[in-house]
Structures are given as C-alpha cells and as structure tokens.
Coordinates of N, CA and C and ligand atoms in Angstrom, one line a residue:
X8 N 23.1 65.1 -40.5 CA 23.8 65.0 -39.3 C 22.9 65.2 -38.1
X9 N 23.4 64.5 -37.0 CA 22.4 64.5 -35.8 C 22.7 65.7 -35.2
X10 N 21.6 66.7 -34.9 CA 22.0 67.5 -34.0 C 21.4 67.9 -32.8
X11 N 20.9 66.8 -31.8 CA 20.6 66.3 -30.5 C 21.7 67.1 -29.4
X12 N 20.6 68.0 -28.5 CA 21.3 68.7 -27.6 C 21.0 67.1 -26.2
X13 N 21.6 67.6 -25.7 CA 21.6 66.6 -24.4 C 21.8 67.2 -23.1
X14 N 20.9 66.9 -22.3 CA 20.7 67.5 -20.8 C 21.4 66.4 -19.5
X15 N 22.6 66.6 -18.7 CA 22.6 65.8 -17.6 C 21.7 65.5 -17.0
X16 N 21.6 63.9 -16.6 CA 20.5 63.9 -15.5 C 20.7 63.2 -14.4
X17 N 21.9 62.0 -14.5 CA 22.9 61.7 -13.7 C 24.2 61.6 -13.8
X18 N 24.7 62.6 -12.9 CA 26.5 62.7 -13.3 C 27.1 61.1 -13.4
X19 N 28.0 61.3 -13.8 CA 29.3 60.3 -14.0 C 29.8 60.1 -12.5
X20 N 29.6 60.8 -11.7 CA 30.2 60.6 -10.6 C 29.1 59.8 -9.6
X21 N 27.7 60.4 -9.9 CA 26.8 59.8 -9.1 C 26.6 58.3 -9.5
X22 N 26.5 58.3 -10.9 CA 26.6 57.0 -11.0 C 27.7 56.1 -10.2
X23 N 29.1 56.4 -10.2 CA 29.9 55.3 -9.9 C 29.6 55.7 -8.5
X24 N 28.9 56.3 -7.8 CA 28.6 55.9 -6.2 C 27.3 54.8 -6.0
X25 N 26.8 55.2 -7.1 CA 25.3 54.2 -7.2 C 25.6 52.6 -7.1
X26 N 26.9 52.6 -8.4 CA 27.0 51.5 -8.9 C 28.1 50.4 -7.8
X27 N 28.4 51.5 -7.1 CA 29.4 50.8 -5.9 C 28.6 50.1 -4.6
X28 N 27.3 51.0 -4.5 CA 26.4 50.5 -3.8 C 25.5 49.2 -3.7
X29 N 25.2 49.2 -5.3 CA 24.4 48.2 -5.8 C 25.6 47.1 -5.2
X30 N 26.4 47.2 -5.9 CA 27.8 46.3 -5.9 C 28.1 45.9 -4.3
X31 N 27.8 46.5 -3.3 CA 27.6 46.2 -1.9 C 26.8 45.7 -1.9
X32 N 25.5 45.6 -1.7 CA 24.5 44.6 -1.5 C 24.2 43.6 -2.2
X33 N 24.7 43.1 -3.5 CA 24.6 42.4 -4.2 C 26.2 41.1 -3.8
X34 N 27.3 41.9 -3.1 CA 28.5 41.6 -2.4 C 27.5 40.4 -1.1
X35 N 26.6 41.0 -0.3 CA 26.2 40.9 1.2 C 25.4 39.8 0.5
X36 N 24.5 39.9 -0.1 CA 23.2 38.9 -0.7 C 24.1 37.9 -1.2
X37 N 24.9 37.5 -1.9 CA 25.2 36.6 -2.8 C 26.8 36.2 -2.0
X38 N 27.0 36.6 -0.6 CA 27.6 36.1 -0.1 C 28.1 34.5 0.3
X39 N 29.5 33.6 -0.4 CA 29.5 32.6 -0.3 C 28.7 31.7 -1.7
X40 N 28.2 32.4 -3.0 CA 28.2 31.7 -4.0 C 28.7 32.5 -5.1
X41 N 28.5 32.0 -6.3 CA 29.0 32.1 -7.6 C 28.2 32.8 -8.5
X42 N 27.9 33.8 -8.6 CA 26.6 34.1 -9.6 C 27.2 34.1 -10.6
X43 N 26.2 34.2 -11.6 CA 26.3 34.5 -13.4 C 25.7 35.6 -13.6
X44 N 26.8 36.9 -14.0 CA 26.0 38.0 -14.3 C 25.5 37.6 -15.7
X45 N 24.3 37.8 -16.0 CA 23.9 38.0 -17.8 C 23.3 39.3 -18.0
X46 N 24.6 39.6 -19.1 CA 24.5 41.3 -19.4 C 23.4 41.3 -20.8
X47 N 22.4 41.8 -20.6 CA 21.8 42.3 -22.2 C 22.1 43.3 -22.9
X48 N 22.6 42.8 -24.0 CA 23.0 44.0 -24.6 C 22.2 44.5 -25.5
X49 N 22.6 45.9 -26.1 CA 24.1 46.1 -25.7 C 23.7 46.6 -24.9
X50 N 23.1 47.9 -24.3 CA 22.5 49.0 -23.2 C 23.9 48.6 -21.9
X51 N 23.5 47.9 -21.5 CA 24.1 47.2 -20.4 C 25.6 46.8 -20.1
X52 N 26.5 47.0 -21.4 CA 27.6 46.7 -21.4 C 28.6 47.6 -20.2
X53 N 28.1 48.8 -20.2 CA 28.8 49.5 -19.6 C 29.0 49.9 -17.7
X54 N 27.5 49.5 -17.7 CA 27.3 48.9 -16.4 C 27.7 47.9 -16.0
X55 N 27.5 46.7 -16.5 CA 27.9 45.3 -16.2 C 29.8 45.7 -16.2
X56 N 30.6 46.7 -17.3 CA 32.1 46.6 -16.7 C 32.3 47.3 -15.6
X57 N 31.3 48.0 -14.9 CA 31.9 48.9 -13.9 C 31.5 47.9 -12.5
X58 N 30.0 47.9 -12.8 CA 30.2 46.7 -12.1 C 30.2 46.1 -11.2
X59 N 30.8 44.9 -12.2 CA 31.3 43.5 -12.1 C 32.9 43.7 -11.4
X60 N 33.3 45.1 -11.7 CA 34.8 45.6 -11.1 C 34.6 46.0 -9.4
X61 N 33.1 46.1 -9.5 CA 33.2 46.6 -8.0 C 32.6 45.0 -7.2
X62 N 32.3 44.3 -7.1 CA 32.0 43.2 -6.7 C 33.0 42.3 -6.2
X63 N 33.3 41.7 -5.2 CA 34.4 41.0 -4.7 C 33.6 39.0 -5.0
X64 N 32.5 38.8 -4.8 CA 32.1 37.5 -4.6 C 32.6 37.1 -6.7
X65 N 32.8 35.8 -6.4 CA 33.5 35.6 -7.6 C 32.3 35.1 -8.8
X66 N 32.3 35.8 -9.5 CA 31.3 36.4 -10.8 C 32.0 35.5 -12.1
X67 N 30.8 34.9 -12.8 CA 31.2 34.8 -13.9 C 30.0 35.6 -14.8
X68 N 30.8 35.8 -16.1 CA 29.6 36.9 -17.3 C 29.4 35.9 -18.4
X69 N 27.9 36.4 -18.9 CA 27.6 36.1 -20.0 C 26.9 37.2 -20.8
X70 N 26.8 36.7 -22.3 CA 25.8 37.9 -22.9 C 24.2 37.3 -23.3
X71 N 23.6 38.2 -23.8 CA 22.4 37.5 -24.5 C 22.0 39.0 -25.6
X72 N 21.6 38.7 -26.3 CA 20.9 40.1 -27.3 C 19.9 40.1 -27.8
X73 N 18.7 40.5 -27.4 CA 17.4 40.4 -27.6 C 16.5 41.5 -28.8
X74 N 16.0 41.4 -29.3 CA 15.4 42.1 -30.1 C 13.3 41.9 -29.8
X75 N 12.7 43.2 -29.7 CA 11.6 43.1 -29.9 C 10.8 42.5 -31.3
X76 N 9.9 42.1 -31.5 CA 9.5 41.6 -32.9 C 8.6 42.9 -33.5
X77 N 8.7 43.8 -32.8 CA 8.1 45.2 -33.6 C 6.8 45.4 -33.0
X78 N 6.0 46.2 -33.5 CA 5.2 47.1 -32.8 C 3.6 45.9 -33.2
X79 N 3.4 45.0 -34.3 CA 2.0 44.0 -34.0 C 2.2 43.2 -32.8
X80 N 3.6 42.6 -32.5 CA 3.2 41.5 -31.7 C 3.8 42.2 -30.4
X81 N 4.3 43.5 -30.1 CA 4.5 43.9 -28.8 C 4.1 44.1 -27.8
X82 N 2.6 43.8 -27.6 CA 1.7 43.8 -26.6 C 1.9 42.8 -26.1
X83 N 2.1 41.4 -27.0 CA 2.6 39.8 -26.4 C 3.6 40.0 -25.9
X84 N 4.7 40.7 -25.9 CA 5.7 41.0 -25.2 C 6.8 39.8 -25.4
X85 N 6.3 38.9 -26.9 CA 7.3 38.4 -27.5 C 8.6 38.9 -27.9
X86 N 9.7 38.4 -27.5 CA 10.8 38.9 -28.1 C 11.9 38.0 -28.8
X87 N 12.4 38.3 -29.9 CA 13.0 37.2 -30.4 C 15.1 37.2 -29.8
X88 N 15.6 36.1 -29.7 CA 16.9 35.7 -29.0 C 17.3 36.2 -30.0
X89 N 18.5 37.0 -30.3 CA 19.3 37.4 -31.7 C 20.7 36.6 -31.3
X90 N 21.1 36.4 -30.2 CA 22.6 35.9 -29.4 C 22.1 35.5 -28.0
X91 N 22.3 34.6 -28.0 CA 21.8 33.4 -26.9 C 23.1 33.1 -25.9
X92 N 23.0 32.8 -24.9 CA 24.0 32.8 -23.8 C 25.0 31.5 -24.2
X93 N 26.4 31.2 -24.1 CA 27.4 30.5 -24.1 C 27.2 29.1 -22.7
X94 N 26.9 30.0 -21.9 CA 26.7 29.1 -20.5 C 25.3 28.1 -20.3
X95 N 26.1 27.0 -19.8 CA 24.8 26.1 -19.2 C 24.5 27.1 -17.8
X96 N 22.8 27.5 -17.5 CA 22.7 27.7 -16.0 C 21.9 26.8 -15.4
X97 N 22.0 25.7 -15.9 CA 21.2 24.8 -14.6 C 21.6 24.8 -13.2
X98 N 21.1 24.8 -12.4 CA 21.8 25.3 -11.4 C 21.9 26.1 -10.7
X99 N 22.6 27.5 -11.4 CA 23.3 28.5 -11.3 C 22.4 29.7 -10.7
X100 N 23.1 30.6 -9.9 CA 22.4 32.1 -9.5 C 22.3 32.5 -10.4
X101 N 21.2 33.3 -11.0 CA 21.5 34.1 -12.5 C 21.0 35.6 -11.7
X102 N 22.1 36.5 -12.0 CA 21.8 37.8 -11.9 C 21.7 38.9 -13.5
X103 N 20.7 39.0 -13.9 CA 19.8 39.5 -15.0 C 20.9 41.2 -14.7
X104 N 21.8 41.5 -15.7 CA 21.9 43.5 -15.4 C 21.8 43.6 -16.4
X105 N 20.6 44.9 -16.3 CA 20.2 45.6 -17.7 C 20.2 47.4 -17.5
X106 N 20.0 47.6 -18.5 CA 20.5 49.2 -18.3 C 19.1 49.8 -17.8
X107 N 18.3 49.8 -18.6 CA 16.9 50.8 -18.3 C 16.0 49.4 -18.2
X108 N 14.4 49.4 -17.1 CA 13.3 48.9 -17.5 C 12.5 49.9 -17.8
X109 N 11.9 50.0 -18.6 CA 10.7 51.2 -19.6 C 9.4 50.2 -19.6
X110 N 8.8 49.8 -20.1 CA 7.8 49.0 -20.1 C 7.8 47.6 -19.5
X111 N 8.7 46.9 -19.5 CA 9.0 45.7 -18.7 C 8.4 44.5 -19.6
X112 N 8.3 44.8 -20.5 CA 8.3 43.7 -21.6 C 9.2 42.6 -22.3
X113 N 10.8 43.0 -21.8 CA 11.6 42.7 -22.7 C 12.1 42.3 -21.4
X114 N 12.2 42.7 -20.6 CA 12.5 42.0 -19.3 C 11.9 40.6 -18.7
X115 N 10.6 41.3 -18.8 CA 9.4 40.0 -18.1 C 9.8 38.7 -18.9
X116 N 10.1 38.8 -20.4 CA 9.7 37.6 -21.5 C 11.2 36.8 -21.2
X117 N 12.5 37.6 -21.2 CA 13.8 37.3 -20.4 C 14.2 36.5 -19.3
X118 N 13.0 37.2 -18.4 CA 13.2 36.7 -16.8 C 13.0 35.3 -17.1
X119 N 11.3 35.3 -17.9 CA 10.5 33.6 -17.6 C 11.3 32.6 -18.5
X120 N 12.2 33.2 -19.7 CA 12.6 32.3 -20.4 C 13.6 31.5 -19.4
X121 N 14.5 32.7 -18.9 CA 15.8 31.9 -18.3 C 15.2 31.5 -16.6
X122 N 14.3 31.7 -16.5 CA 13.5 30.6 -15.4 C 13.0 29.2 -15.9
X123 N 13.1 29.2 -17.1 CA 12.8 27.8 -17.6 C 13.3 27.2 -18.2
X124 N 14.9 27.5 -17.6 CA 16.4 26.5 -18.0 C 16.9 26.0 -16.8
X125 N 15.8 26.2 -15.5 CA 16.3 25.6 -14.3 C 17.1 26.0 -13.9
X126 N 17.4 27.4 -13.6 CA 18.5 27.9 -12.6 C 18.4 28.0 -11.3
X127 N 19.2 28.1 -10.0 CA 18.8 28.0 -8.8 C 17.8 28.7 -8.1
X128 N 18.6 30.3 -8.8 CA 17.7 31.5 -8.8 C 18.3 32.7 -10.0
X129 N 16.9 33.0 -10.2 CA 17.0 34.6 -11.0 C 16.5 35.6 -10.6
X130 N 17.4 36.7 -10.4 CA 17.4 38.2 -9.8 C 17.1 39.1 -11.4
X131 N 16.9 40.4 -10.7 CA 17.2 41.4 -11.2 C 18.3 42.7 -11.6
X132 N 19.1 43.1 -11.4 CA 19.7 44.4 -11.7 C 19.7 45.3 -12.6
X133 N 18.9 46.5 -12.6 CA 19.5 47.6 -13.3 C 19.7 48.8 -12.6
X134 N 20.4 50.1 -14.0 CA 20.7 50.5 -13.4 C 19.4 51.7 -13.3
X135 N 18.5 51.8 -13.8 CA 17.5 52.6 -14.3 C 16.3 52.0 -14.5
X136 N 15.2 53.0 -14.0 CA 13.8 52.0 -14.2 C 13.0 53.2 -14.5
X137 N 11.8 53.2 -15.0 CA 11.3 54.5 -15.7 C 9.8 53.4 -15.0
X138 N 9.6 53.7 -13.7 CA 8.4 52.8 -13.6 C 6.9 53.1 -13.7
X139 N 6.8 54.9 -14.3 CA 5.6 55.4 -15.4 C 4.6 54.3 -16.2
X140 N 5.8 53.8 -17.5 CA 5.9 53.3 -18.0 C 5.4 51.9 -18.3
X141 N 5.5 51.2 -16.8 CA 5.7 50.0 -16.9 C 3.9 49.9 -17.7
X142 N 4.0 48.3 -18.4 CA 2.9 47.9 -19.5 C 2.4 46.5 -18.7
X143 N 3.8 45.4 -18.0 CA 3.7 44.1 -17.2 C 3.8 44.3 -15.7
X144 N 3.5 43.5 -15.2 CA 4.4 43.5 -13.7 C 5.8 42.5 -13.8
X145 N 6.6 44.0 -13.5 CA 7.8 43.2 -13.2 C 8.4 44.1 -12.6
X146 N 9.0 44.0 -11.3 CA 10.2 44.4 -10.8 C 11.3 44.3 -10.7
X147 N 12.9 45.1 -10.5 CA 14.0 44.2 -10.0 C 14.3 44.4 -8.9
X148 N 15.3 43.5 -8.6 CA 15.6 43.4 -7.1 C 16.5 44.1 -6.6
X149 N 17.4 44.7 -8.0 CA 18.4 45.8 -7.2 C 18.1 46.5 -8.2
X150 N 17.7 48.0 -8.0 CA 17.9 49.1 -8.6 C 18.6 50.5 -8.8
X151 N 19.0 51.2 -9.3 CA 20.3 52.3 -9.0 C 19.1 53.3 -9.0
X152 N 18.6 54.0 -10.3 CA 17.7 55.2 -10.1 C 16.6 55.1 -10.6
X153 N 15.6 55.5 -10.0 CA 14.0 55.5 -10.6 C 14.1 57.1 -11.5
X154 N 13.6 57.0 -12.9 CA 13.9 57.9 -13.4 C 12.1 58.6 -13.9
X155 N 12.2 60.0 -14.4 CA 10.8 60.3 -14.7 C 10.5 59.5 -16.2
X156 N 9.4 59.7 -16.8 CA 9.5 58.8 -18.3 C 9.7 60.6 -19.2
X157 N 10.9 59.8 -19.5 CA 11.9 60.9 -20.3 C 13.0 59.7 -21.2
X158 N 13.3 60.1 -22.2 CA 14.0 59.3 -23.1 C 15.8 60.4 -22.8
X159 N 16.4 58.7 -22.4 CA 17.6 59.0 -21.8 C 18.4 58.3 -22.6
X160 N 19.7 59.0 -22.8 CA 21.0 58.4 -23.5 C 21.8 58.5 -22.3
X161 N 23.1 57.6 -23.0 CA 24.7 57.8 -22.2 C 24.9 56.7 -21.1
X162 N 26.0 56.3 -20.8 CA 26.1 55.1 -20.1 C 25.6 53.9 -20.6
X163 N 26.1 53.4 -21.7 CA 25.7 52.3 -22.8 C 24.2 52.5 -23.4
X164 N 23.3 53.5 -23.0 CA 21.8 54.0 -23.7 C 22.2 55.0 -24.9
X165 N 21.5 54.6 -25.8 CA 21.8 55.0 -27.0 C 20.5 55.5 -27.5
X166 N 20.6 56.6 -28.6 CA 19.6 56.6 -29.7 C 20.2 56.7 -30.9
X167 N 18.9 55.9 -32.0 CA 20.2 55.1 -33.2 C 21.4 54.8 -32.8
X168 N 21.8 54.3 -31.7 CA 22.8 53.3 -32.1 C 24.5 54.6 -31.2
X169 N 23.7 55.8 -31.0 CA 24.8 57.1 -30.5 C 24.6 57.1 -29.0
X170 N 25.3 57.9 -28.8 CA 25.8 58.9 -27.5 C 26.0 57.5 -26.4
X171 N 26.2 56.1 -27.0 CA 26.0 54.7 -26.0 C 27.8 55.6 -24.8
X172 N 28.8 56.1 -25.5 CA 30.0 56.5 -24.6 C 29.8 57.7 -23.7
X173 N 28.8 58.3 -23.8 CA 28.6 59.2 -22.1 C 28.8 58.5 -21.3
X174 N 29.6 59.7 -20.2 CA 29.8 58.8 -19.3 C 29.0 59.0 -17.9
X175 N 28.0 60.1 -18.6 CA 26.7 60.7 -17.5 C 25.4 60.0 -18.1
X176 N 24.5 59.9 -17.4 CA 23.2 59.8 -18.5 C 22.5 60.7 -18.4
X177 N 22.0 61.7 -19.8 CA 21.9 62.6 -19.9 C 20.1 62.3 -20.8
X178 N 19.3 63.9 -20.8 CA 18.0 63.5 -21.8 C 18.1 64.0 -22.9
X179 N 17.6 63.5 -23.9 CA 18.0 63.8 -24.6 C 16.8 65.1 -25.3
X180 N 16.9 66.4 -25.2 CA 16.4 67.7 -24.8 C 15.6 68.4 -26.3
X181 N 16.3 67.6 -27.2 CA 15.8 68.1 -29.0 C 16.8 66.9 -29.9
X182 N 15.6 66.7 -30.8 CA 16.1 65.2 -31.5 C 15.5 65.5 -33.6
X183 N 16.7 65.8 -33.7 CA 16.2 65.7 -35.7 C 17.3 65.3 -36.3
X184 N 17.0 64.6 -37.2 CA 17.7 64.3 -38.3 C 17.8 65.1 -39.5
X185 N 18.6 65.1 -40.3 CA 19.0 66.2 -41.2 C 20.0 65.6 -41.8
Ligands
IMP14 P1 11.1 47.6 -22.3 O1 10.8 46.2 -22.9 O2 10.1 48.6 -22.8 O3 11.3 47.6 -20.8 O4 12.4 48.1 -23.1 C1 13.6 48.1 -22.5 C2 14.6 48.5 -23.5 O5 14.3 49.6 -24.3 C3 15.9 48.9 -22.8 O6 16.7 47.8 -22.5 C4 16.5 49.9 -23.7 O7 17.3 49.2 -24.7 C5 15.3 50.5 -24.4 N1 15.0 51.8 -23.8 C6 13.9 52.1 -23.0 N2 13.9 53.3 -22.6 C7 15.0 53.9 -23.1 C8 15.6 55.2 -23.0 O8 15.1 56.2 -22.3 N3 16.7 55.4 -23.7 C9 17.4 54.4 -24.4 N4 16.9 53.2 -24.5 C10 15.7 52.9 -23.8
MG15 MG1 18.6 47.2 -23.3

C-alpha cells in the first residue's frame, strides 16, 4: 500500500482565483470568436472543467492522449497519439490546456503537430510550469503558477495513476511502495 505523505502547495481556493483569472484574459483575448479548448489528458481534465465553467466566449472541447515513447527516444521528444481529437481544426482557434509543463517535450511535439492541421491559431494554457526543467524551448501563453522543480500531485496530477482528486496541489513529501 502507498504510503505517500503529501504537502500543500497551492490551496484549493488559490487555485479557483487563479483559474478565474486565466479565464478573464483568455474571456478579453478571444473576444468575439469560438475557440477549441483541447484538453490532454488526463492531468488536465480537471482544469479544463473548472475552466471552461469560468469562460463566457463560447467554447467548444476536445480530448487528445499522448504517451511518451519511453526514456531511448525521449530526447527526440517523440510522442506517440494514444486518442486523437474528434474535431476537424482547420480553421479553428486552438487553445492547448494542460496541467503541468516539466520539460516541454510533450508539449513542443503537441503544439507543432496540431500546427500542421492548419488551424487559425494555437495558444497555450496551463495551469503549472516547472520552468527549471525545461529540456525545449517552449512557452505558454497563459499561465496560472510557476512552480519550483518538485514533483506535485492533486488537481488531475497524479502519481501511478493516484491523488489525480485533490482538490489542492500538493508535493508529494515521501514516496514507497510496500
Ligand atoms: P514534459 O513533456 O516533461 O513537459 O511532461 C509533461 C507531463 O509530465 C505532464 O503533462 C504531466 O503528465 C507529467 N508531469 C510532469 N511533472 C509532473 C509532476 O510534478 N507531477 C505529476 N505529473 C507531472
Ligand atoms: Mg499531462
């Protein structure tokens, strides 16, 4: 059994001020069109419902689910599509929300793919950036909190697959299995 203590590092409350903010300027920017959020999951599921709730300009969602190809080809910052988006975006605003960027690999390879389906434009959102870390250059365009490089759960961030239902994001402070 997992017995991982866990440390606050952004309240539940700070978030939904964060996330109301983003949700303002992203309101003011994308004023007068239609964007497509594309949520990656999973990390991101839980950001993308809070949201997409605070946003008044009229939003449509999609998913995508990406997987790294493991630690030889990670330096290429290949990543393989596991679930691929429903939506045509030719066209379209694409607004990318993802939960954490950590190295910017899985982002970067994301960004240039869905830039080469002809969309009008592609943004950025998360809600977390650990930019220590970063391996590429890549930025987003809207970001909630710059975090230190610390391995964080809660708020759809998981380890194995846990703690994704905090509703803080918290570090995770001692980690064993048993
Ligand atoms: P990147 O390609 O290194 O930027 O990886 C980003 C992905 O790694 C995120 O979308 C998360 O799924 C995962 N990740 C990175 N840092 C953390 C963390 O601190 N906690 C949980 N997942 C993380
Ligand atoms: Mg993720």
């Amino acid at each position: 059994m997992e017995v991982n203590d866990t440390k606050t590092l952004i309240s539940a409350a700070d978030i939904q001020d964060k996330v109301a903010e983003l949700a303002g300027q992203v309101d003011r920017d994308y004023a007068g069109k239609n964007p497509l959020l594309l949520c990656v999951l999973k990390g991101a599921v839980v950001f993308l419902a809070d949201f997409m709730r605070r946003l008044t300009v009229p939003v449509e969602i999609d998913f995508i689910a990406v997987s790294s190809y493991g630690a030889a080809t990670r330096s290429s910052g290949v990543v393989r599509i596991l679930k691929d988006l429903e939506t045509s975006i030719d066209g379209r605003h694409i607004l990318i929300v993802e939960d954490i960027i950590d190295t910017g690999l899985t982002l970067k390879y994301l960004a240039e793919n869905i830039r080469s389906r002809g969309p009008a434009s592609v943004k950025i959102v998360t809600l977390l950036d650990k930019p220590d870390r970063r391996e590429v250059e890549i930025e987003p365009d809207y970001c909630g909190f710059r975090i230190p490089d610390k391995f964080v759960v809660g708020y759809g961030l998981d380890f194995n697959e846990r703690y994704r239902q905090l509703p803080q994001v918290s570090i995770l402070t001692e980690g064993r299995d048993s």
